[in-house]
GROMACS .gro file of C-alpha atoms in nm:
model
  267
    1MET     CA    1   7.681   8.797   9.747
    2SER     CA    2   7.856   8.921  10.059
    3ALA     CA    3   8.219   8.801  10.102
    4VAL     CA    4   8.217   8.917  10.477
    5PRO     CA    5   8.300   8.600  10.681
    6ALA     CA    6   8.032   8.512  10.933
    7GLY     CA    7   8.100   8.436  11.289
    8LEU     CA    8   8.407   8.651  11.360
    9ALA     CA    9   8.456   8.627  11.727
   10THR     CA   10   8.469   8.970  11.837
   11ASP     CA   11   8.416   8.857  12.195
   12LYS     CA   12   8.752   8.691  12.178
   13GLN     CA   13   8.950   9.015  12.105
   14PRO     CA   14   9.158   9.168  12.389
   15PRO     CA   15   9.041   9.517  12.515
   16MET     CA   16   9.081   9.790  12.248
   17THR     CA   17   9.336   9.951  12.493
   18VAL     CA   18   9.596   9.682  12.414
   19PRO     CA   19   9.626   9.754  12.039
   20LEU     CA   20   9.570  10.139  12.090
   21ARG     CA   21   9.869  10.142  12.310
   22TYR     CA   22  10.085   9.980  12.043
   23PHE     CA   23   9.955  10.228  11.784
   24LEU     CA   24  10.006  10.533  11.988
   25VAL     CA   25  10.363  10.434  12.081
   26GLY     CA   26  10.429  10.345  11.717
   27PHE     CA   27  10.303  10.676  11.612
   28ALA     CA   28  10.547  10.841  11.864
   29PHE     CA   29  10.836  10.661  11.706
   30LEU     CA   30  10.705  10.783  11.360
   31LEU     CA   31  10.735  11.150  11.480
   32ALA     CA   32  11.076  11.070  11.629
   33GLY     CA   33  11.195  10.906  11.321
   34GLY     CA   34  11.077  11.186  11.113
   35GLY     CA   35  11.280  11.427  11.335
   36VAL     CA   36  11.584  11.231  11.304
   37GLY     CA   37  11.548  11.201  10.925
   38LEU     CA   38  11.498  11.573  10.899
   39ALA     CA   39  11.807  11.645  11.112
   40GLY     CA   40  12.005  11.392  10.883
   41ALA     CA   41  11.890  11.582  10.572
   42PHE     CA   42  12.039  11.905  10.713
   43ASP     CA   43  12.348  11.714  10.816
   44VAL     CA   44  12.305  11.795  11.183
   45ALA     CA   45  12.220  11.452  11.321
   46PRO     CA   46  12.486  11.306  11.548
   47GLY     CA   47  12.623  10.953  11.554
   48PHE     CA   48  12.477  10.676  11.356
   49ALA     CA   49  12.178  10.885  11.257
   50ARG     CA   50  12.089  10.672  10.946
   51LEU     CA   51  12.058  10.353  11.174
   52ALA     CA   52  11.843  10.548  11.432
   53HIS     CA   53  11.621  10.687  11.158
   54VAL     CA   54  11.572  10.327  11.000
   55HIS     CA   55  11.505  10.154  11.345
   56LEU     CA   56  11.274  10.421  11.466
   57LEU     CA   57  11.057  10.390  11.150
   58LEU     CA   58  11.065  10.014  11.075
   59ALA     CA   59  11.113   9.867  11.428
   60GLY     CA   60  10.939  10.136  11.604
   61TRP     CA   61  10.639  10.265  11.383
   62VAL     CA   62  10.587   9.995  11.124
   63CYS     CA   63  10.653   9.694  11.346
   64LEU     CA   64  10.472   9.818  11.647
   65THR     CA   65  10.173   9.888  11.419
   66ILE     CA   66  10.179   9.552  11.286
   67MET     CA   67  10.221   9.384  11.635
   68GLY     CA   68   9.920   9.579  11.772
   69ALA     CA   69   9.712   9.490  11.474
   70MET     CA   70   9.806   9.119  11.494
   71THR     CA   71   9.732   9.107  11.855
   72GLN     CA   72   9.388   9.227  11.788
   73PHE     CA   73   9.310   9.059  11.461
   74VAL     CA   74   9.444   8.706  11.529
   75PRO     CA   75   9.207   8.620  11.831
   76VAL     CA   76   8.914   8.766  11.630
   77TRP     CA   77   8.986   8.592  11.297
   78SER     CA   78   9.094   8.259  11.456
   79ASN     CA   79   8.795   8.255  11.704
   80THR     CA   80   9.038   8.188  11.981
   81ALA     CA   81   9.144   8.375  12.299
   82LEU     CA   82   9.477   8.560  12.311
   83HIS     CA   83   9.717   8.352  12.503
   84SER     CA   84   9.820   8.619  12.747
   85ARG     CA   85   9.721   8.996  12.771
   86ARG     CA   86  10.003   9.039  13.019
   87LEU     CA   87  10.260   8.911  12.775
   88ALA     CA   88  10.106   9.141  12.507
   89ASN     CA   89  10.151   9.437  12.733
   90ALA     CA   90  10.501   9.320  12.841
   91ALA     CA   91  10.612   9.297  12.471
   92LEU     CA   92  10.505   9.635  12.418
   93ALA     CA   93  10.692   9.781  12.711
   94LEU     CA   94  11.010   9.588  12.607
   95VAL     CA   95  10.988   9.680  12.236
   96ALA     CA   96  10.922  10.048  12.327
   97VAL     CA   97  11.216  10.063  12.572
   98GLY     CA   98  11.433   9.874  12.330
   99VAL     CA   99  11.361  10.085  12.026
  100GLY     CA  100  11.383  10.415  12.212
  101GLY     CA  101  11.711  10.327  12.388
  102LEU     CA  102  11.860  10.164  12.068
  103ALA     CA  103  11.780  10.482  11.867
  104ALA     CA  104  11.943  10.695  12.149
  105ALA     CA  105  12.244  10.474  12.162
  106PHE     CA  106  12.287  10.502  11.784
  107LEU     CA  107  12.278  10.873  11.807
  108ALA     CA  108  12.516  10.893  12.100
  109THR     CA  109  12.752  10.631  11.946
  110SER     CA  110  12.738  10.439  12.273
  111ILE     CA  111  12.849  10.095  12.144
  112HIS     CA  112  12.784   9.898  12.457
  113TRP     CA  113  12.428  10.047  12.505
  114ILE     CA  114  12.364   9.956  12.131
  115HIS     CA  115  12.372   9.581  12.211
  116GLY     CA  116  12.229   9.635  12.556
  117PHE     CA  117  11.911   9.793  12.433
  118GLY     CA  118  11.918   9.573  12.133
  119GLY     CA  119  11.884   9.270  12.377
  120VAL     CA  120  11.584   9.441  12.538
  121LEU     CA  121  11.422   9.475  12.188
  122VAL     CA  122  11.501   9.112  12.104
  123ALA     CA  123  11.338   9.004  12.425
  124GLY     CA  124  11.012   9.218  12.342
  125ILE     CA  125  10.983   9.073  12.001
  126TRP     CA  126  11.036   8.716  12.114
  127VAL     CA  127  10.771   8.761  12.380
  128PHE     CA  128  10.521   8.897  12.112
  129ALA     CA  129  10.609   8.610  11.879
  130TYR     CA  130  10.565   8.346  12.163
  131ASN     CA  131  10.237   8.499  12.280
  132LEU     CA  132  10.079   8.476  11.920
  133ALA     CA  133  10.239   8.140  11.847
  134ARG     CA  134  10.075   8.004  12.159
  135THR     CA  135   9.755   8.159  12.041
  136LEU     CA  136   9.769   8.002  11.693
  137ALA     CA  137   9.873   7.674  11.843
  138THR     CA  138   9.529   7.620  11.985
  139LEU     CA  139   9.383   7.585  11.643
  140ASP     CA  140   9.345   7.254  11.470
  141ARG     CA  141   9.462   7.380  11.136
  142LEU     CA  142   9.581   7.709  10.988
  143ASP     CA  143   9.399   7.880  10.698
  144ALA     CA  144   9.583   8.106  10.443
  145THR     CA  145   9.571   8.405  10.679
  146GLU     CA  146   9.678   8.229  10.972
  147ALA     CA  147   9.966   8.048  10.791
  148HIS     CA  148  10.103   8.383  10.677
  149PHE     CA  149  10.089   8.520  11.021
  150ALA     CA  150  10.260   8.221  11.153
  151PHE     CA  151  10.542   8.262  10.892
  152ALA     CA  152  10.567   8.634  10.978
  153LEU     CA  153  10.611   8.539  11.354
  154ALA     CA  154  10.899   8.302  11.257
  155CYS     CA  155  11.053   8.594  11.064
  156PHE     CA  156  11.015   8.828  11.357
  157ALA     CA  157  11.196   8.590  11.584
  158VAL     CA  158  11.497   8.518  11.346
  159LEU     CA  159  11.547   8.876  11.226
  160ALA     CA  160  11.552   8.982  11.596
  161ALA     CA  161  11.842   8.735  11.656
  162LEU     CA  162  12.031   8.860  11.362
  163GLY     CA  163  11.982   9.209  11.465
  164PHE     CA  164  12.127   9.119  11.806
  165ILE     CA  165  12.435   8.970  11.631
  166LEU     CA  166  12.474   9.288  11.432
  167ALA     CA  167  12.458   9.496  11.752
  168PHE     CA  168  12.694   9.280  11.945
  169ASP     CA  169  12.934   9.288  11.667
  170LEU     CA  170  12.976   9.660  11.715
  171SER     CA  171  13.119   9.629  12.055
  172THR     CA  172  13.285   9.274  12.037
  173PRO     CA  173  13.367   9.190  11.673
  174ILE     CA  174  13.251   8.837  11.608
  175LEU     CA  175  13.204   8.884  11.223
  176PRO     CA  176  13.310   8.744  10.981
  177PHE     CA  177  13.226   8.398  11.123
  178GLY     CA  178  13.221   8.081  10.932
  179GLY     CA  179  13.270   8.266  10.602
  180ILE     CA  180  12.969   8.507  10.676
  181SER     CA  181  13.042   8.876  10.692
  182ARG     CA  182  12.859   9.157  10.841
  183PRO     CA  183  12.707   9.295  10.510
  184GLU     CA  184  12.560   8.948  10.451
  185VAL     CA  185  12.401   8.929  10.794
  186VAL     CA  186  12.272   9.297  10.736
  187GLY     CA  187  12.111   9.173  10.405
  188ALA     CA  188  11.933   8.860  10.550
  189HIS     CA  189  11.812   9.076  10.847
  190ALA     CA  190  11.661   9.330  10.614
  191THR     CA  191  11.512   9.063  10.387
  192LEU     CA  192  11.326   8.898  10.673
  193ALA     CA  193  11.210   9.223  10.816
  194VAL     CA  194  11.074   9.364  10.496
  195PHE     CA  195  10.961   9.069  10.298
  196GLY     CA  196  10.897   8.819  10.596
  197ALA     CA  197  10.768   9.011  10.890
  198ILE     CA  198  10.617   9.320  10.730
  199ILE     CA  199  10.483   9.204  10.387
  200GLY     CA  200  10.413   8.850  10.502
  201THR     CA  201  10.175   8.997  10.767
  202VAL     CA  202  10.018   9.232  10.498
  203PHE     CA  203   9.958   8.942  10.255
  204GLY     CA  204   9.784   8.738  10.532
  205ALA     CA  205   9.554   9.024  10.627
  206LEU     CA  206   9.472   9.110  10.268
  207TYR     CA  207   9.358   8.756  10.204
  208GLN     CA  208   9.067   8.834  10.423
  209LEU     CA  209   9.033   9.232  10.429
  210ALA     CA  210   9.039   9.279  10.060
  211THR     CA  211   8.729   9.048  10.013
  212MET     CA  212   8.557   9.209  10.318
  213PHE     CA  213   8.601   9.566  10.176
  214THR     CA  214   8.530   9.502   9.808
  215GLN     CA  215   8.253   9.248   9.871
  216THR     CA  216   8.407   9.011   9.621
  217GLU     CA  217   8.572   8.680   9.623
  218ILE     CA  218   8.929   8.610   9.522
  219HIS     CA  219   8.957   8.486   9.167
  220GLY     CA  220   9.111   8.142   9.135
  221ARG     CA  221   9.134   8.098   9.499
  222GLU     CA  222   9.139   7.723   9.491
  223ARG     CA  223   9.392   7.691   9.215
  224HIS     CA  224   9.631   7.960   9.335
  225LEU     CA  225   9.597   7.922   9.711
  226VAL     CA  226   9.904   7.685   9.721
  227HIS     CA  227  10.096   7.961   9.524
  228VAL     CA  228  10.026   8.216   9.796
  229GLU     CA  229  10.063   7.992  10.101
  230TYR     CA  230  10.388   7.803  10.013
  231GLY     CA  231  10.573   7.996   9.712
  232TYR     CA  232  10.599   8.327   9.888
  233PRO     CA  233  10.747   8.194  10.227
  234VAL     CA  234  10.978   7.966  10.029
  235GLY     CA  235  11.100   8.256   9.815
  236VAL     CA  236  11.164   8.474  10.132
  237VAL     CA  237  11.349   8.203  10.313
  238ALA     CA  238  11.561   8.129   9.991
  239LEU     CA  239  11.634   8.508   9.929
  240ALA     CA  240  11.743   8.551  10.299
  241THR     CA  241  11.947   8.247  10.323
  242GLY     CA  242  12.117   8.330   9.987
  243ARG     CA  243  12.211   8.670  10.109
  244LEU     CA  244  12.329   8.533  10.435
  245LEU     CA  245  12.549   8.264  10.279
  246GLY     CA  246  12.649   8.485   9.981
  247ALA     CA  247  12.493   8.227   9.745
  248ALA     CA  248  12.385   8.448   9.456
  249THR     CA  249  12.214   8.171   9.268
  250LEU     CA  250  11.984   8.089   9.569
  251ALA     CA  251  11.913   8.452   9.643
  252THR     CA  252  11.819   8.515   9.276
  253ALA     CA  253  11.594   8.196   9.274
  254GLY     CA  254  11.429   8.327   9.594
  255GLY     CA  255  11.378   8.678   9.453
  256LEU     CA  256  11.215   8.534   9.144
  257LEU     CA  257  10.996   8.309   9.348
  258ILE     CA  258  10.879   8.601   9.547
  259GLY     CA  259  10.787   8.804   9.245
  260ARG     CA  260  10.612   8.515   9.080
  261ARG     CA  261  10.418   8.397   9.362
  262ALA     CA  262  10.322   8.729   9.507
  263ARG     CA  263  10.127   8.824   9.186
  264VAL     CA  264   9.753   8.810   9.199
  265ARG     CA  265   9.639   8.646   8.870
  266ARG     CA  266   9.288   8.568   8.718
  267PRO     CA  267   9.222   8.212   8.612
   0.00000   0.00000   0.00000
């Protein structure tokens, strides 16, 4: 029996030029990140080359690719129109300028421009998150895929704010604050980026795409759906919070919960 969902609203999708722009800009950042990484391997890259390399690949290539895919996939899967195509294009422009400028500022060790372009990047991510959040808000209820996407959007918004704090701290030291040090903010920022925004989106998409491509059904879907929907996000939040507050027990519990809930098990 076919597991391909019926009634996907392809008429709801934005023009293909919208996600394609995201993918092309993301690919350009992949090439740039590869170049910076190669220069770093030969020890000829200037400034904060490692930070430039990481942000070009993660914020530039990976996140822009995910943002483009979500902009296309959410309206189709959820059978609803994208809230605003203008905001989708504005988000791309802001993120592209923010990532490119941030990487250049890292390489030039231009401290003030780091948080300047960091602010542009944050604005772009927040515009993207707002646009898709408004799109999902039109639904009566969220299924497993949409719930994962909503969680990923929340992670995008929070990690962007933490990133700006880190950028601002370079020019105007504000950390440690309230017992929270810079390494702890970095840990929470990275956790939300990798486990929340990136893997959270992948899990949501796989919930549908895996069955579509393999023409099968998820084993034990009814019994384990709660594990996937709630266990993983709770684990990510616990891990990020534990790392932010330096609470090793909470972080460990979150890590264990992520590992346990992320497993695909047969009944």
